Short mmCIF file of N, CA and C in Angstrom, two decimals:
data_model
loop_
_atom_site.label_atom_id
_atom_site.label_comp_id
_atom_site.label_asym_id
_atom_site.label_seq_id
_atom_site.Cartn_x
_atom_site.Cartn_y
_atom_site.Cartn_z
N UNK A 1 2.36 -27.71 -10.60
CA UNK A 1 0.93 -27.84 -10.50
C UNK A 1 0.52 -29.26 -10.14
N UNK A 2 1.36 -30.24 -10.42
CA UNK A 2 1.01 -31.63 -10.12
C UNK A 2 0.96 -31.89 -8.63
N UNK A 3 1.59 -31.04 -7.86
CA UNK A 3 1.64 -31.23 -6.41
C UNK A 3 0.61 -30.38 -5.68
N UNK A 4 -0.47 -30.01 -6.36
CA UNK A 4 -1.49 -29.20 -5.70
C UNK A 4 -2.07 -29.93 -4.50
N UNK A 5 -2.53 -29.14 -3.55
CA UNK A 5 -3.13 -29.68 -2.34
C UNK A 5 -4.37 -30.48 -2.70
N UNK A 6 -4.49 -31.69 -2.16
CA UNK A 6 -5.67 -32.51 -2.36
C UNK A 6 -6.54 -32.40 -1.12
N UNK A 7 -7.77 -31.99 -1.30
CA UNK A 7 -8.70 -31.81 -0.18
C UNK A 7 -9.76 -32.90 -0.21
N UNK A 8 -9.32 -34.14 -0.25
CA UNK A 8 -10.27 -35.24 -0.37
C UNK A 8 -10.84 -35.67 0.97
N UNK A 9 -10.21 -35.28 2.07
CA UNK A 9 -10.72 -35.64 3.40
C UNK A 9 -11.37 -34.42 4.05
N UNK A 10 -12.56 -34.63 4.58
CA UNK A 10 -13.29 -33.53 5.22
C UNK A 10 -12.48 -32.91 6.35
N UNK A 11 -11.78 -33.70 7.11
CA UNK A 11 -10.99 -33.17 8.23
C UNK A 11 -9.92 -32.18 7.75
N UNK A 12 -9.32 -32.45 6.60
CA UNK A 12 -8.31 -31.55 6.05
C UNK A 12 -8.93 -30.21 5.69
N UNK A 13 -10.11 -30.25 5.09
CA UNK A 13 -10.80 -29.03 4.69
C UNK A 13 -11.17 -28.21 5.93
N UNK A 14 -11.74 -28.87 6.92
CA UNK A 14 -12.17 -28.19 8.14
C UNK A 14 -10.98 -27.54 8.84
N UNK A 15 -9.90 -28.28 9.00
CA UNK A 15 -8.71 -27.73 9.65
C UNK A 15 -8.18 -26.52 8.90
N UNK A 16 -8.13 -26.62 7.59
CA UNK A 16 -7.66 -25.52 6.74
C UNK A 16 -8.52 -24.28 6.95
N UNK A 17 -9.84 -24.45 6.95
CA UNK A 17 -10.75 -23.32 7.08
C UNK A 17 -10.74 -22.71 8.48
N UNK A 18 -10.63 -23.54 9.49
CA UNK A 18 -10.58 -23.03 10.87
C UNK A 18 -9.35 -22.15 11.06
N UNK A 19 -8.22 -22.61 10.58
CA UNK A 19 -7.00 -21.83 10.70
C UNK A 19 -7.12 -20.51 9.94
N UNK A 20 -7.71 -20.57 8.74
CA UNK A 20 -7.79 -19.38 7.90
C UNK A 20 -8.84 -18.37 8.33
N UNK A 21 -9.94 -18.84 8.97
CA UNK A 21 -11.09 -17.95 9.11
C UNK A 21 -11.73 -17.84 10.49
N UNK A 22 -11.53 -18.77 11.36
CA UNK A 22 -12.34 -18.86 12.58
C UNK A 22 -12.30 -17.62 13.46
N UNK A 23 -11.22 -16.89 13.45
CA UNK A 23 -11.10 -15.76 14.36
C UNK A 23 -11.04 -14.40 13.67
N UNK A 24 -11.53 -14.34 12.45
CA UNK A 24 -11.55 -13.06 11.74
C UNK A 24 -12.56 -12.12 12.40
N UNK A 25 -12.30 -10.81 12.39
CA UNK A 25 -13.19 -9.86 13.05
C UNK A 25 -14.46 -9.52 12.28
N UNK A 26 -14.49 -9.82 10.97
CA UNK A 26 -15.68 -9.60 10.15
C UNK A 26 -15.96 -10.86 9.35
N UNK A 27 -17.21 -10.97 8.87
CA UNK A 27 -17.55 -12.13 8.05
C UNK A 27 -16.82 -12.06 6.72
N UNK A 28 -16.33 -13.21 6.31
CA UNK A 28 -15.62 -13.33 5.05
C UNK A 28 -16.15 -14.59 4.36
N UNK A 29 -16.45 -14.47 3.08
CA UNK A 29 -16.90 -15.61 2.29
C UNK A 29 -15.75 -16.00 1.37
N UNK A 30 -15.41 -17.27 1.40
CA UNK A 30 -14.35 -17.73 0.51
C UNK A 30 -14.80 -18.99 -0.19
N UNK A 31 -14.17 -19.25 -1.31
CA UNK A 31 -14.51 -20.42 -2.10
C UNK A 31 -13.22 -21.17 -2.41
N UNK A 32 -13.27 -22.47 -2.18
CA UNK A 32 -12.19 -23.36 -2.59
C UNK A 32 -12.61 -23.95 -3.93
N UNK A 33 -11.92 -23.57 -4.98
CA UNK A 33 -12.22 -24.08 -6.32
C UNK A 33 -11.37 -25.32 -6.55
N UNK A 34 -12.02 -26.41 -6.97
CA UNK A 34 -11.37 -27.71 -7.08
C UNK A 34 -11.45 -28.25 -8.50
N UNK A 35 -10.44 -29.05 -8.85
CA UNK A 35 -10.48 -29.73 -10.15
C UNK A 35 -11.24 -31.05 -10.00
N UNK A 36 -11.26 -31.85 -11.04
CA UNK A 36 -12.05 -33.08 -11.03
C UNK A 36 -11.52 -34.14 -10.07
N UNK A 37 -10.29 -33.95 -9.59
CA UNK A 37 -9.72 -34.88 -8.60
C UNK A 37 -9.68 -34.26 -7.21
N UNK A 38 -10.46 -33.20 -7.02
CA UNK A 38 -10.55 -32.47 -5.75
C UNK A 38 -9.24 -31.84 -5.32
N UNK A 39 -8.39 -31.53 -6.29
CA UNK A 39 -7.18 -30.78 -5.99
C UNK A 39 -7.52 -29.31 -6.02
N UNK A 40 -6.95 -28.59 -5.10
CA UNK A 40 -7.22 -27.17 -4.99
C UNK A 40 -6.63 -26.41 -6.18
N UNK A 41 -7.49 -25.73 -6.92
CA UNK A 41 -7.04 -24.84 -7.99
C UNK A 41 -6.68 -23.50 -7.37
N UNK A 42 -7.62 -22.97 -6.58
CA UNK A 42 -7.35 -21.73 -5.87
C UNK A 42 -8.36 -21.55 -4.74
N UNK A 43 -7.97 -20.77 -3.78
CA UNK A 43 -8.80 -20.41 -2.63
C UNK A 43 -8.93 -18.90 -2.69
N UNK A 44 -10.16 -18.43 -2.88
CA UNK A 44 -10.35 -16.99 -3.05
C UNK A 44 -11.41 -16.43 -2.11
N UNK A 45 -11.11 -15.28 -1.56
CA UNK A 45 -12.10 -14.54 -0.79
C UNK A 45 -12.99 -13.85 -1.83
N UNK A 46 -14.29 -14.13 -1.77
CA UNK A 46 -15.21 -13.56 -2.75
C UNK A 46 -16.07 -12.45 -2.17
N UNK A 47 -16.04 -12.30 -0.85
CA UNK A 47 -16.84 -11.25 -0.22
C UNK A 47 -16.37 -11.03 1.21
N UNK A 48 -16.37 -9.77 1.63
CA UNK A 48 -16.14 -9.40 3.02
C UNK A 48 -17.32 -8.56 3.46
N UNK A 49 -17.69 -8.71 4.72
CA UNK A 49 -18.85 -7.98 5.20
C UNK A 49 -18.60 -7.28 6.51
N UNK A 50 -19.58 -7.40 7.39
CA UNK A 50 -19.53 -6.76 8.70
C UNK A 50 -19.37 -7.84 9.76
N UNK A 51 -19.57 -7.46 11.01
CA UNK A 51 -19.45 -8.44 12.09
C UNK A 51 -20.60 -9.43 12.08
N UNK A 52 -21.67 -9.14 11.32
CA UNK A 52 -22.82 -10.04 11.36
C UNK A 52 -23.30 -10.55 10.01
N UNK A 53 -22.71 -10.09 8.90
CA UNK A 53 -23.14 -10.61 7.61
C UNK A 53 -22.14 -10.28 6.51
N UNK A 54 -22.18 -11.13 5.48
CA UNK A 54 -21.41 -10.89 4.26
C UNK A 54 -22.24 -11.44 3.11
N UNK A 55 -22.28 -10.74 2.00
CA UNK A 55 -23.11 -11.21 0.89
C UNK A 55 -22.51 -12.43 0.18
N UNK A 56 -23.41 -13.30 -0.26
CA UNK A 56 -23.04 -14.46 -1.06
C UNK A 56 -23.74 -14.30 -2.40
N UNK A 57 -22.96 -14.14 -3.45
CA UNK A 57 -23.50 -13.93 -4.78
C UNK A 57 -23.24 -15.15 -5.65
N UNK A 58 -24.22 -16.05 -5.80
CA UNK A 58 -24.00 -17.26 -6.61
C UNK A 58 -23.52 -16.97 -8.02
N UNK A 59 -24.05 -15.94 -8.65
CA UNK A 59 -23.65 -15.61 -10.02
C UNK A 59 -22.15 -15.36 -10.11
N UNK A 60 -21.62 -14.57 -9.19
CA UNK A 60 -20.19 -14.24 -9.22
C UNK A 60 -19.33 -15.45 -8.87
N UNK A 61 -19.78 -16.26 -7.93
CA UNK A 61 -19.03 -17.46 -7.56
C UNK A 61 -18.94 -18.42 -8.74
N UNK A 62 -20.06 -18.63 -9.42
CA UNK A 62 -20.07 -19.58 -10.54
C UNK A 62 -19.35 -19.02 -11.76
N UNK A 63 -19.40 -17.73 -11.96
CA UNK A 63 -18.64 -17.11 -13.05
C UNK A 63 -17.15 -17.36 -12.83
N UNK A 64 -16.71 -17.19 -11.60
CA UNK A 64 -15.29 -17.43 -11.29
C UNK A 64 -14.93 -18.90 -11.42
N UNK A 65 -15.83 -19.80 -10.99
CA UNK A 65 -15.58 -21.24 -11.12
C UNK A 65 -15.35 -21.62 -12.58
N UNK A 66 -16.16 -21.09 -13.46
CA UNK A 66 -15.99 -21.37 -14.89
C UNK A 66 -14.69 -20.77 -15.41
N UNK A 67 -14.32 -19.60 -14.94
CA UNK A 67 -13.10 -18.94 -15.40
C UNK A 67 -11.84 -19.71 -15.03
N UNK A 68 -11.86 -20.39 -13.88
CA UNK A 68 -10.67 -21.14 -13.44
C UNK A 68 -10.77 -22.62 -13.79
N UNK A 69 -11.79 -22.98 -14.58
CA UNK A 69 -12.02 -24.37 -15.00
C UNK A 69 -12.21 -25.32 -13.84
N UNK A 70 -12.90 -24.87 -12.82
CA UNK A 70 -13.19 -25.73 -11.66
C UNK A 70 -14.29 -26.72 -12.02
N UNK A 71 -14.21 -27.90 -11.43
CA UNK A 71 -15.26 -28.91 -11.56
C UNK A 71 -16.16 -28.90 -10.34
N UNK A 72 -15.60 -28.43 -9.24
CA UNK A 72 -16.33 -28.45 -7.97
C UNK A 72 -15.87 -27.29 -7.11
N UNK A 73 -16.63 -27.06 -6.05
CA UNK A 73 -16.23 -26.01 -5.12
C UNK A 73 -16.75 -26.30 -3.73
N UNK A 74 -16.11 -25.66 -2.78
CA UNK A 74 -16.55 -25.68 -1.39
C UNK A 74 -16.69 -24.22 -0.98
N UNK A 75 -17.89 -23.87 -0.55
CA UNK A 75 -18.16 -22.53 -0.07
C UNK A 75 -17.92 -22.52 1.43
N UNK A 76 -17.37 -21.43 1.93
CA UNK A 76 -17.13 -21.33 3.38
C UNK A 76 -17.26 -19.88 3.81
N UNK A 77 -17.73 -19.70 5.01
CA UNK A 77 -17.67 -18.38 5.62
C UNK A 77 -17.58 -18.53 7.12
N UNK A 78 -17.26 -17.43 7.77
CA UNK A 78 -17.07 -17.44 9.21
C UNK A 78 -18.16 -16.64 9.90
N UNK A 79 -18.34 -16.92 11.16
CA UNK A 79 -19.21 -16.12 12.02
C UNK A 79 -18.35 -15.54 13.13
N UNK A 80 -18.05 -14.25 13.08
CA UNK A 80 -17.21 -13.62 14.10
C UNK A 80 -17.76 -13.77 15.52
N UNK A 81 -19.05 -13.99 15.67
CA UNK A 81 -19.63 -14.19 17.00
C UNK A 81 -19.09 -15.45 17.66
N UNK A 82 -18.55 -16.35 16.84
CA UNK A 82 -18.05 -17.62 17.34
C UNK A 82 -19.02 -18.76 17.15
N UNK A 83 -20.33 -18.46 17.11
CA UNK A 83 -21.38 -19.47 16.97
C UNK A 83 -21.57 -19.80 15.49
N UNK A 84 -21.29 -21.03 15.07
CA UNK A 84 -21.37 -21.37 13.66
C UNK A 84 -22.77 -21.73 13.15
N UNK A 85 -23.79 -21.68 14.00
CA UNK A 85 -25.13 -22.05 13.54
C UNK A 85 -25.55 -21.18 12.35
N UNK A 86 -26.13 -21.79 11.30
CA UNK A 86 -26.49 -21.03 10.11
C UNK A 86 -27.74 -20.19 10.32
N UNK A 87 -27.77 -19.06 9.63
CA UNK A 87 -28.96 -18.21 9.61
C UNK A 87 -29.85 -18.69 8.46
N UNK A 88 -31.07 -18.18 8.42
CA UNK A 88 -31.96 -18.48 7.29
C UNK A 88 -31.33 -17.97 5.99
N UNK A 89 -30.64 -16.83 6.07
CA UNK A 89 -29.96 -16.29 4.90
C UNK A 89 -28.86 -17.22 4.40
N UNK A 90 -28.12 -17.84 5.32
CA UNK A 90 -27.08 -18.80 4.94
C UNK A 90 -27.69 -19.99 4.21
N UNK A 91 -28.79 -20.48 4.74
CA UNK A 91 -29.46 -21.65 4.15
C UNK A 91 -30.02 -21.29 2.78
N UNK A 92 -30.65 -20.14 2.66
CA UNK A 92 -31.21 -19.71 1.38
C UNK A 92 -30.13 -19.51 0.33
N UNK A 93 -29.03 -18.87 0.70
CA UNK A 93 -27.93 -18.64 -0.24
C UNK A 93 -27.34 -19.97 -0.72
N UNK A 94 -27.27 -20.94 0.17
CA UNK A 94 -26.75 -22.26 -0.19
C UNK A 94 -27.68 -22.91 -1.20
N UNK A 95 -28.96 -22.85 -0.96
CA UNK A 95 -29.93 -23.45 -1.90
C UNK A 95 -29.84 -22.80 -3.28
N UNK A 96 -29.71 -21.47 -3.31
CA UNK A 96 -29.61 -20.76 -4.59
C UNK A 96 -28.33 -21.16 -5.34
N UNK A 97 -27.22 -21.27 -4.60
CA UNK A 97 -25.96 -21.67 -5.22
C UNK A 97 -26.05 -23.10 -5.76
N UNK A 98 -26.62 -24.00 -5.00
CA UNK A 98 -26.75 -25.39 -5.44
C UNK A 98 -27.58 -25.50 -6.72
N UNK A 99 -28.67 -24.78 -6.77
CA UNK A 99 -29.55 -24.83 -7.95
C UNK A 99 -28.82 -24.31 -9.19
N UNK A 100 -28.16 -23.18 -9.06
CA UNK A 100 -27.45 -22.59 -10.20
C UNK A 100 -26.26 -23.45 -10.63
N UNK A 101 -25.52 -23.99 -9.67
CA UNK A 101 -24.35 -24.83 -9.99
C UNK A 101 -24.77 -26.08 -10.74
N UNK A 102 -25.88 -26.66 -10.33
CA UNK A 102 -26.37 -27.88 -10.98
C UNK A 102 -26.64 -27.61 -12.46
N UNK A 103 -27.23 -26.47 -12.77
CA UNK A 103 -27.53 -26.12 -14.16
C UNK A 103 -26.26 -25.99 -15.00
N UNK A 104 -25.16 -25.64 -14.36
CA UNK A 104 -23.88 -25.47 -15.07
C UNK A 104 -22.99 -26.71 -15.03
N UNK A 105 -23.47 -27.77 -14.37
CA UNK A 105 -22.69 -28.99 -14.27
C UNK A 105 -21.55 -28.91 -13.27
N UNK A 106 -21.66 -28.01 -12.32
CA UNK A 106 -20.64 -27.87 -11.28
C UNK A 106 -21.14 -28.52 -9.98
N UNK A 107 -20.23 -29.09 -9.24
CA UNK A 107 -20.56 -29.74 -7.98
C UNK A 107 -20.21 -28.82 -6.82
N UNK A 108 -21.16 -28.64 -5.91
CA UNK A 108 -20.89 -27.94 -4.66
C UNK A 108 -20.78 -29.02 -3.60
N UNK A 109 -19.57 -29.23 -3.09
CA UNK A 109 -19.36 -30.28 -2.10
C UNK A 109 -19.96 -29.92 -0.74
N UNK A 110 -19.86 -28.64 -0.37
CA UNK A 110 -20.35 -28.26 0.95
C UNK A 110 -20.35 -26.74 1.09
N UNK A 111 -21.05 -26.29 2.10
CA UNK A 111 -20.96 -24.91 2.57
C UNK A 111 -20.67 -25.04 4.06
N UNK A 112 -19.52 -24.58 4.46
CA UNK A 112 -19.05 -24.75 5.83
C UNK A 112 -19.00 -23.39 6.51
N UNK A 113 -19.53 -23.35 7.72
CA UNK A 113 -19.47 -22.14 8.53
C UNK A 113 -18.55 -22.43 9.70
N UNK A 114 -17.56 -21.57 9.91
CA UNK A 114 -16.62 -21.76 11.01
C UNK A 114 -16.72 -20.59 11.98
N UNK A 115 -16.46 -20.88 13.23
CA UNK A 115 -16.40 -19.86 14.27
C UNK A 115 -15.48 -20.35 15.36
N UNK A 116 -15.18 -19.52 16.29
CA UNK A 116 -14.27 -19.91 17.37
C UNK A 116 -14.86 -21.01 18.25
N UNK A 117 -16.19 -21.21 18.19
CA UNK A 117 -16.84 -22.25 18.99
C UNK A 117 -17.03 -23.55 18.22
N UNK A 118 -16.55 -23.63 16.97
CA UNK A 118 -16.69 -24.85 16.20
C UNK A 118 -17.04 -24.57 14.74
N UNK A 119 -17.64 -25.56 14.11
CA UNK A 119 -17.99 -25.45 12.70
C UNK A 119 -19.26 -26.22 12.41
N UNK A 120 -19.89 -25.88 11.30
CA UNK A 120 -21.13 -26.52 10.86
C UNK A 120 -21.02 -26.80 9.37
N UNK A 121 -21.45 -27.97 8.96
CA UNK A 121 -21.61 -28.29 7.54
C UNK A 121 -23.07 -28.09 7.20
N UNK A 122 -23.33 -27.32 6.17
CA UNK A 122 -24.72 -27.12 5.77
C UNK A 122 -25.30 -28.36 5.08
N UNK A 123 -24.50 -29.39 4.88
CA UNK A 123 -25.02 -30.67 4.40
C UNK A 123 -26.03 -31.24 5.40
N UNK A 124 -25.91 -30.84 6.66
CA UNK A 124 -26.85 -31.29 7.69
C UNK A 124 -28.15 -30.49 7.66
N UNK A 125 -28.21 -29.41 6.88
CA UNK A 125 -29.35 -28.51 6.85
C UNK A 125 -30.04 -28.42 5.49
N UNK A 126 -29.27 -28.70 4.44
CA UNK A 126 -29.76 -28.53 3.07
C UNK A 126 -29.41 -29.78 2.27
N UNK A 127 -30.30 -30.20 1.36
CA UNK A 127 -30.01 -31.34 0.50
C UNK A 127 -29.03 -30.93 -0.61
N UNK A 128 -27.91 -31.61 -0.68
CA UNK A 128 -26.90 -31.33 -1.70
C UNK A 128 -27.04 -32.26 -2.89
N UNK A 129 -28.13 -32.98 -3.00
CA UNK A 129 -28.36 -33.94 -4.09
C UNK A 129 -28.60 -33.23 -5.39
#
């Protein structure tokens, strides 16, 4: 366990997610659960959807974060269309997750959307403060 993957550099996280998700045929939501030193505890798929949407349930994500003793998390999902631009639903789900996580003392580092045409950090769209 001492040799767990450290995801302290954004480039490492992006590369990891692009390889894992960018070309999936349906939307998939996954969460990277991290310890207090940003070491990966686990990477779990929390939802699968259709070619155009997948549900994001903050309650279930945070319940799992507490169960694995995570201090922080990175939310990610893919857009099978290839275009990583966020929808209003993506932005709203991120805001709801941030609000709930803050109440529990958990840090959400980012919500990243990947597609075959690139990636987007929702830090550019939503305040993570």
